[in-house]
Coordinates of C-alpha atoms and ligand atoms in Angstrom, one line a residue:
X1 CA -7.8 102.3 81.6
X2 CA -6.4 98.9 81.9
X3 CA -2.8 100.1 80.9
X4 CA -3.0 102.9 83.5
X5 CA -3.7 100.4 86.3
X6 CA -0.9 98.2 85.1
X7 CA 1.6 101.1 85.0
X8 CA 0.6 102.2 88.5
X9 CA 1.0 98.7 90.0
X10 CA 4.3 98.3 88.2
X11 CA 5.6 101.6 89.7
X12 CA 4.3 100.5 93.1
X13 CA 6.2 97.3 92.7
X14 CA 9.4 99.1 91.8
X15 CA 8.9 101.3 94.8
X16 CA 8.5 98.3 97.1
X17 CA 11.6 96.7 95.8
X18 CA 13.6 99.8 96.3
X19 CA 12.3 100.3 99.8
X20 CA 12.9 96.7 100.7
X21 CA 16.5 96.9 99.4
X22 CA 17.1 100.1 101.3
X23 CA 15.7 98.3 104.4
X24 CA 18.1 95.4 103.9
X25 CA 21.1 97.7 103.5
X26 CA 20.3 99.7 106.7
X27 CA 19.4 96.5 108.6
X28 CA 22.6 94.9 107.6
X29 CA 24.6 97.8 109.0
X30 CA 22.7 97.5 112.3
X31 CA 23.2 93.8 112.6
X32 CA 26.9 93.7 111.9
X33 CA 29.3 94.3 114.7
X34 CA 30.5 97.9 114.6
X35 CA 34.2 98.5 114.4
X36 CA 35.1 101.8 115.9
X37 CA 38.7 102.8 115.3
X38 CA 40.1 105.1 117.8
X39 CA 42.5 106.7 115.3
X40 CA 39.6 107.7 113.1
X41 CA 38.2 109.6 116.1
X42 CA 41.3 111.7 116.4
X43 CA 43.6 109.5 118.6
X44 CA 47.3 109.9 117.8
X45 CA 49.8 107.1 118.2
X46 CA 52.7 109.5 118.8
X47 CA 52.8 109.1 122.6
X48 CA 52.5 112.9 122.9
X49 CA 49.0 113.9 121.9
X50 CA 46.3 113.4 124.5
X51 CA 43.9 110.8 123.1
X52 CA 41.4 111.0 125.9
X53 CA 38.5 112.5 124.0
X54 CA 38.8 109.8 121.3
X55 CA 38.1 107.2 124.0
X56 CA 35.1 109.1 125.2
X57 CA 33.7 109.5 121.7
X58 CA 34.2 105.8 120.9
X59 CA 32.4 104.8 124.1
X60 CA 29.5 107.1 123.3
X61 CA 29.1 105.7 119.8
X62 CA 29.3 102.1 121.1
X63 CA 26.8 102.7 123.8
X64 CA 24.2 104.1 121.3
X65 CA 24.5 101.0 119.1
X66 CA 22.2 98.0 119.7
X67 CA 24.8 95.7 118.2
X68 CA 28.1 94.3 119.4
X69 CA 30.8 96.9 119.0
X70 CA 34.6 96.8 118.9
X71 CA 36.6 99.7 119.9
X72 CA 39.9 99.2 118.1
X73 CA 43.2 100.7 119.4
X74 CA 45.9 100.1 116.7
X75 CA 49.6 99.8 117.5
X76 CA 51.5 102.7 118.8
X77 CA 51.7 104.8 122.0
X78 CA 48.6 106.8 123.0
X79 CA 48.9 109.4 125.8
X80 CA 45.7 109.4 128.0
X81 CA 45.9 112.4 130.2
X82 CA 42.5 112.3 131.8
X83 CA 40.7 110.0 134.2
X84 CA 38.2 108.3 131.9
X85 CA 34.8 107.2 133.1
X86 CA 32.9 104.7 130.9
X87 CA 29.4 104.8 132.3
X88 CA 27.0 102.0 131.3
X89 CA 23.9 103.2 133.0
X90 CA 22.2 104.5 129.8
X91 CA 24.1 102.2 127.5
X92 CA 22.0 100.3 125.0
X93 CA 24.8 98.0 124.1
X94 CA 25.6 94.9 126.1
X95 CA 28.6 93.8 124.1
X96 CA 31.4 96.3 123.9
X97 CA 34.9 95.1 123.5
X98 CA 38.1 97.1 123.5
X99 CA 40.6 95.4 121.2
X100 CA 43.9 97.0 121.9
X101 CA 47.2 96.5 120.1
X102 CA 48.8 99.7 121.3
X103 CA 50.2 101.1 124.6
X104 CA 48.2 103.5 126.7
X105 CA 50.4 105.9 128.6
X106 CA 49.4 107.9 131.7
X107 CA 50.9 111.3 132.2
X108 CA 54.4 111.3 133.7
X109 CA 53.4 114.0 136.2
X110 CA 51.6 112.1 138.9
X111 CA 49.8 115.3 140.0
X112 CA 47.6 115.1 136.9
X113 CA 45.7 111.8 138.0
X114 CA 46.9 111.6 141.6
X115 CA 43.6 112.6 143.1
X116 CA 41.4 111.1 140.4
X117 CA 40.9 107.7 142.0
X118 CA 41.0 105.8 138.8
X119 CA 42.6 106.2 135.3
X120 CA 40.2 103.9 133.4
X121 CA 36.9 103.6 135.3
X122 CA 34.0 101.4 134.1
X123 CA 30.8 102.0 136.1
X124 CA 27.6 100.1 135.8
X125 CA 28.6 98.3 132.6
X126 CA 27.4 95.0 131.3
X127 CA 29.2 92.8 128.7
X128 CA 32.4 94.8 128.4
X129 CA 35.7 93.1 127.5
X130 CA 39.2 94.4 127.2
X131 CA 41.7 92.3 125.1
X132 CA 45.3 92.9 124.8
X133 CA 47.0 96.3 125.2
X134 CA 49.6 97.7 127.5
X135 CA 48.4 100.1 130.2
X136 CA 51.4 102.1 131.5
X137 CA 50.6 103.9 134.7
X138 CA 54.0 105.6 134.9
X139 CA 53.8 105.3 138.7
X140 CA 57.5 105.6 139.5
X141 CA 57.3 109.3 140.3
X142 CA 54.5 108.9 142.8
X143 CA 56.2 105.9 144.5
X144 CA 59.3 108.0 145.0
X145 CA 57.3 110.8 146.4
X146 CA 55.7 108.4 148.9
X147 CA 59.0 106.8 149.7
X148 CA 60.5 110.1 150.7
X149 CA 57.6 110.8 153.0
X150 CA 56.6 114.0 151.2
X151 CA 53.0 115.2 150.8
X152 CA 51.8 113.2 147.8
X153 CA 48.3 112.5 146.3
X154 CA 47.0 108.9 146.9
X155 CA 47.4 108.0 143.2
X156 CA 45.1 106.4 140.7
X157 CA 44.1 102.8 140.2
X158 CA 44.8 101.9 136.5
X159 CA 41.6 100.0 135.6
X160 CA 38.5 99.7 137.8
X161 CA 35.1 98.0 137.2
X162 CA 32.4 98.9 139.7
X163 CA 28.8 97.6 139.8
X164 CA 29.3 95.7 136.6
X165 CA 28.6 92.3 135.2
X166 CA 29.8 89.9 132.5
X167 CA 33.2 91.3 132.2
X168 CA 36.2 89.8 130.4
X169 CA 39.8 91.0 130.8
X170 CA 42.1 89.0 128.5
X171 CA 45.7 89.2 127.6
X172 CA 46.4 92.7 128.8
X173 CA 49.5 94.1 130.4
X174 CA 49.4 96.6 133.3
X175 CA 52.7 98.3 134.1
X176 CA 53.7 100.5 136.9
X177 CA 50.4 101.6 138.2
X178 CA 50.3 104.5 140.7
X179 CA 48.0 102.5 142.9
X180 CA 46.1 99.2 142.3
X181 CA 46.5 97.8 138.8
X182 CA 43.1 96.2 138.3
X183 CA 40.1 96.5 140.7
X184 CA 36.7 94.8 140.7
X185 CA 34.2 96.2 143.2
X186 CA 30.5 95.2 143.2
X187 CA 30.8 93.0 140.1
X188 CA 29.2 89.7 139.0
X189 CA 30.6 87.2 136.5
X190 CA 34.1 88.3 135.7
X191 CA 36.8 86.4 133.8
X192 CA 40.4 87.6 133.9
X193 CA 42.8 85.5 131.9
X194 CA 46.4 85.8 130.5
X195 CA 47.0 89.1 132.3
X196 CA 50.5 90.4 133.1
X197 CA 51.1 92.8 135.9
X198 CA 54.5 94.3 136.5
X199 CA 55.7 96.9 138.9
X200 CA 58.7 97.2 141.2
X201 CA 58.7 95.0 144.3
X202 CA 59.3 98.3 146.3
X203 CA 56.3 100.1 144.9
X204 CA 53.7 101.0 147.6
X205 CA 50.0 99.9 147.3
X206 CA 50.3 98.6 143.8
X207 CA 48.1 95.5 144.3
X208 CA 47.9 93.4 141.1
X209 CA 44.2 92.5 141.2
X210 CA 41.8 93.5 143.9
X211 CA 38.4 91.9 144.3
X212 CA 35.7 93.0 146.7
X213 CA 31.9 92.9 147.1
X214 CA 32.0 90.7 144.0
X215 CA 30.7 87.2 143.1
X216 CA 31.7 84.8 140.3
X217 CA 35.2 86.2 139.6
X218 CA 37.7 83.9 137.9
X219 CA 41.4 84.9 137.6
X220 CA 43.5 82.4 135.6
X221 CA 46.9 81.9 133.8
X222 CA 48.4 85.2 134.8
X223 CA 51.7 86.6 135.9
X224 CA 51.8 89.2 138.6
X225 CA 54.9 90.9 140.0
X226 CA 54.3 94.0 142.1
X227 CA 55.0 95.8 145.4
X228 CA 51.9 94.8 147.3
X229 CA 49.5 91.8 147.1
X230 CA 49.4 89.9 143.8
X231 CA 45.7 89.3 144.4
X232 CA 43.9 91.0 147.4
X233 CA 40.4 89.8 148.4
X234 CA 38.2 92.2 150.3
X235 CA 35.0 92.0 152.2
X236 CA 31.9 90.6 150.4
X237 CA 33.7 88.4 148.0
X238 CA 32.1 85.1 147.1
X239 CA 32.7 82.3 144.6
X240 CA 36.2 83.4 143.6
X241 CA 38.4 81.1 141.6
X242 CA 42.1 81.8 141.2
X243 CA 44.2 79.3 139.2
X244 CA 47.7 79.2 137.7
X245 CA 49.1 82.5 138.9
X246 CA 52.8 83.2 139.1
X247 CA 53.2 85.6 141.9
X248 CA 56.4 87.5 142.7
X249 CA 57.7 89.9 143.7
X250 CA 54.8 90.9 145.9
X251 CA 53.0 90.2 149.1
X252 CA 51.3 87.0 147.9
X253 CA 47.6 86.3 147.7
X254 CA 45.7 87.7 150.6
X255 CA 42.2 87.6 152.0
X256 CA 42.0 90.9 153.8
X257 CA 42.6 93.1 155.4
X258 CA 39.1 92.4 156.8
X259 CA 37.3 93.5 159.9
X260 CA 38.2 97.2 159.9
X261 CA 34.5 98.0 160.0
X262 CA 32.0 96.7 162.6
X263 CA 29.5 95.8 159.9
X264 CA 31.1 94.0 157.0
X265 CA 30.0 91.2 154.6
X266 CA 31.9 88.0 154.7
X267 CA 34.2 86.2 152.3
X268 CA 33.0 82.8 151.2
X269 CA 33.9 80.1 148.6
X270 CA 37.4 81.0 147.6
X271 CA 39.7 78.6 145.7
X272 CA 43.4 79.3 145.1
X273 CA 44.9 76.6 143.0
X274 CA 48.1 75.8 141.2
X275 CA 49.9 79.0 142.0
X276 CA 53.6 79.7 142.4
X277 CA 55.1 82.2 144.8
X278 CA 58.7 83.3 144.2
X279 CA 60.5 85.5 146.8
X280 CA 57.2 86.9 148.1
X281 CA 56.5 88.4 151.5
X282 CA 53.7 85.9 152.0
X283 CA 52.3 82.9 150.2
X284 CA 48.7 82.6 151.1
X285 CA 47.4 84.9 153.8
X286 CA 44.2 85.7 155.7
X287 CA 44.4 88.9 157.6
X288 CA 42.1 90.8 159.8
X289 CA 42.2 93.9 162.0
X290 CA 42.3 93.4 165.7
X291 CA 38.9 95.2 166.0
X292 CA 35.3 94.3 166.6
X293 CA 33.5 93.2 163.4
X294 CA 30.8 90.8 162.3
X295 CA 32.8 89.8 159.2
X296 CA 33.8 86.2 158.4
X297 CA 35.8 84.0 156.2
X298 CA 34.4 80.6 155.3
X299 CA 35.0 77.8 152.8
X300 CA 38.5 78.5 151.4
X301 CA 40.7 76.0 149.6
X302 CA 44.4 76.6 149.0
X303 CA 45.5 73.7 146.7
X304 CA 48.6 72.7 144.7
X305 CA 50.8 75.6 145.6
X306 CA 54.6 76.0 145.2
X307 CA 56.6 78.2 147.5
X308 CA 60.1 79.4 146.5
X309 CA 61.6 81.3 149.4
X310 CA 58.3 82.9 150.4
X311 CA 58.8 84.7 153.8
X312 CA 55.5 83.5 155.3
X313 CA 54.2 80.7 153.0
X314 CA 51.0 80.0 155.1
X315 CA 49.8 82.7 157.4
X316 CA 46.6 83.8 159.3
X317 CA 47.1 87.0 161.1
X318 CA 44.1 88.4 163.1
X319 CA 46.0 91.0 165.0
X320 CA 46.6 93.5 162.2
X321 CA 46.9 97.0 163.7
X322 CA 49.2 99.2 161.6
X323 CA 51.0 101.9 163.5
X324 CA 49.1 100.6 166.6
X325 CA 46.3 103.1 165.9
X326 CA 42.7 102.6 166.6
X327 CA 43.0 98.9 167.8
X328 CA 45.5 98.3 170.5
X329 CA 44.1 95.8 173.1
X330 CA 41.1 94.9 170.9
X331 CA 40.2 91.5 169.5
X332 CA 39.2 90.7 166.0
X333 CA 35.5 89.8 165.6
X334 CA 36.1 88.1 162.2
X335 CA 35.2 84.4 162.3
X336 CA 37.5 82.2 160.2
X337 CA 36.4 78.6 159.5
X338 CA 36.6 75.8 157.0
X339 CA 40.0 76.6 155.5
X340 CA 41.9 73.8 153.8
X341 CA 45.6 73.9 152.9
X342 CA 46.3 71.0 150.5
X343 CA 49.4 69.9 148.6
X344 CA 51.6 72.9 149.4
X345 CA 55.4 72.4 148.8
X346 CA 58.6 74.3 148.7
X347 CA 60.8 76.6 150.7
X348 CA 60.2 79.2 153.3
X349 CA 62.3 82.4 153.7
X350 CA 61.8 82.4 157.5
X351 CA 62.1 79.6 160.1
X352 CA 58.3 79.6 160.8
X353 CA 56.6 78.5 157.6
X354 CA 53.1 78.0 159.0
X355 CA 51.7 80.7 161.3
X356 CA 48.1 80.7 162.6
X357 CA 47.5 83.7 164.9
X358 CA 43.7 83.7 165.4
X359 CA 41.3 85.8 167.4
X360 CA 41.1 85.0 171.1
X361 CA 37.3 85.6 171.0
X362 CA 36.6 83.6 167.8
X363 CA 39.1 80.9 167.3
X364 CA 39.8 79.7 163.8
X365 CA 37.9 76.4 163.4
X366 CA 38.1 73.5 161.0
X367 CA 41.5 74.4 159.6
X368 CA 42.7 71.4 157.6
X369 CA 46.4 70.9 156.6
X370 CA 47.0 68.1 154.2
X371 CA 50.3 67.2 152.4
X372 CA 52.1 70.3 153.3
X373 CA 55.9 70.1 153.2
X374 CA 57.9 73.3 153.6
X375 CA 61.6 73.6 154.4
X376 CA 63.8 76.4 155.7
X377 CA 67.4 76.3 154.6
X378 CA 67.2 72.5 153.8
X379 CA 65.8 71.7 157.2
X380 CA 62.2 71.3 158.3
X381 CA 60.6 74.7 159.0
X382 CA 58.6 75.4 162.2
X383 CA 54.9 76.1 162.8
X384 CA 53.0 78.2 165.3
X385 CA 49.4 78.1 166.3
X386 CA 47.4 80.5 168.5
X387 CA 43.7 80.0 169.1
X388 CA 43.4 77.6 166.2
X389 CA 41.4 74.4 166.0
X390 CA 42.3 72.1 163.1
X391 CA 43.5 68.7 161.8
X392 CA 46.2 67.3 159.6
X393 CA 46.3 64.5 157.0
X394 CA 49.1 63.0 154.9
X395 CA 52.8 64.1 155.0
X396 CA 53.2 67.2 157.1
X397 CA 56.3 69.3 157.6
X398 CA 56.7 71.4 159.7
X399 CA 55.0 69.3 162.4
X400 CA 51.5 70.2 163.3
X401 CA 50.9 72.8 166.0
X402 CA 47.2 72.1 166.5
Ligands
NAG1 C1 29.2 78.6 148.3 O1 29.3 77.4 147.7 C2 28.2 76.5 148.1 C3 28.6 75.1 147.5 O2 28.9 75.2 146.1 C4 26.9 77.1 147.6 O3 25.9 76.2 147.9 C5 26.7 78.4 148.2 O4 25.5 79.0 147.7 C6 27.9 79.3 147.9 N1 27.8 80.6 148.7 C7 27.5 81.7 148.1 C8 27.4 82.9 149.0 O5 27.5 81.9 146.9

């Protein structure tokens, strides 16, 4: 009797140990970061085989995991023929990183993605990062189509995050996008660092980084050369920090176009610091449509900027009305105030280096110009003010027009 009890309890003990060990093993796998290799999911690095479905599978696996997951894209060229949508709405995972060593190539035929809106679209995601990689949008065919005035699709933005938070984009290269290169819309807490954007200076609507309806976005240490704005800032942007960007070719860093709509959220708390503009159409610009709007721009600091032959180093234009359609004779309702230009040096590509052309209904107010020295062909450049109220401090060249 006694022995039987002993044997039973011994067996129970063994069973416990086995179960516990099993539990540990399973648990360990859950706790460790999952590495998901795209190649093991069927992606081919030959540049010819469509690897779209491997991305979709990788995303689905990562989303189902409760643990940090890495989606690894090894070296090589991967054709991505589809418009990919990474949706985070039902994602359990709040830490998914794409670690990319390879090059992702869009189809050469622009008709394939031309009406898709976006090539890599991240919607409602939290805690997603993209490190490294080259995204080659192969936009040249579409640009040529647009240039020759043919009937062309609008084209696809290369990477877009919408309604997302805690996003990191680090060390990636975006080449020759059909449309915008990187776009943040409705995002919170975004860090972009060490990014390279490169497209022809003649490519249409290929903005480097576009931010709108977003708060807490930081863009640092990046090099952007493209055919439109290096960074464009749309309505509803707040707490945006831009630092150490090399811009050119391109249209500069632009707040706007704003005020196209009657009801529009404002742009507030923007810092643009330690940036260089080489041969750009503008340096720093604020631009609004000449149309009624309740939009505004407030609390902007442009600091420590170098201009090398920028066409319009400092410009506010509130009379934007492309093709004179839908706005002639109207006045911008966008209120611009508390904008500081501090420590801005270099050369202008046109005789008027500082141009403030504000709304006749809502003058620009509290515009501060401090230590701004810009020359045109080795002579002081000129300045021009319309409807602008401001003040100057320190060495100022061209002379103030306030
Ligand atoms: C703008 O910055 C000020 C000062 O840091 C802060 O108090 C305010 O909340 C910010 N505005 C927005 C809309 O975040």
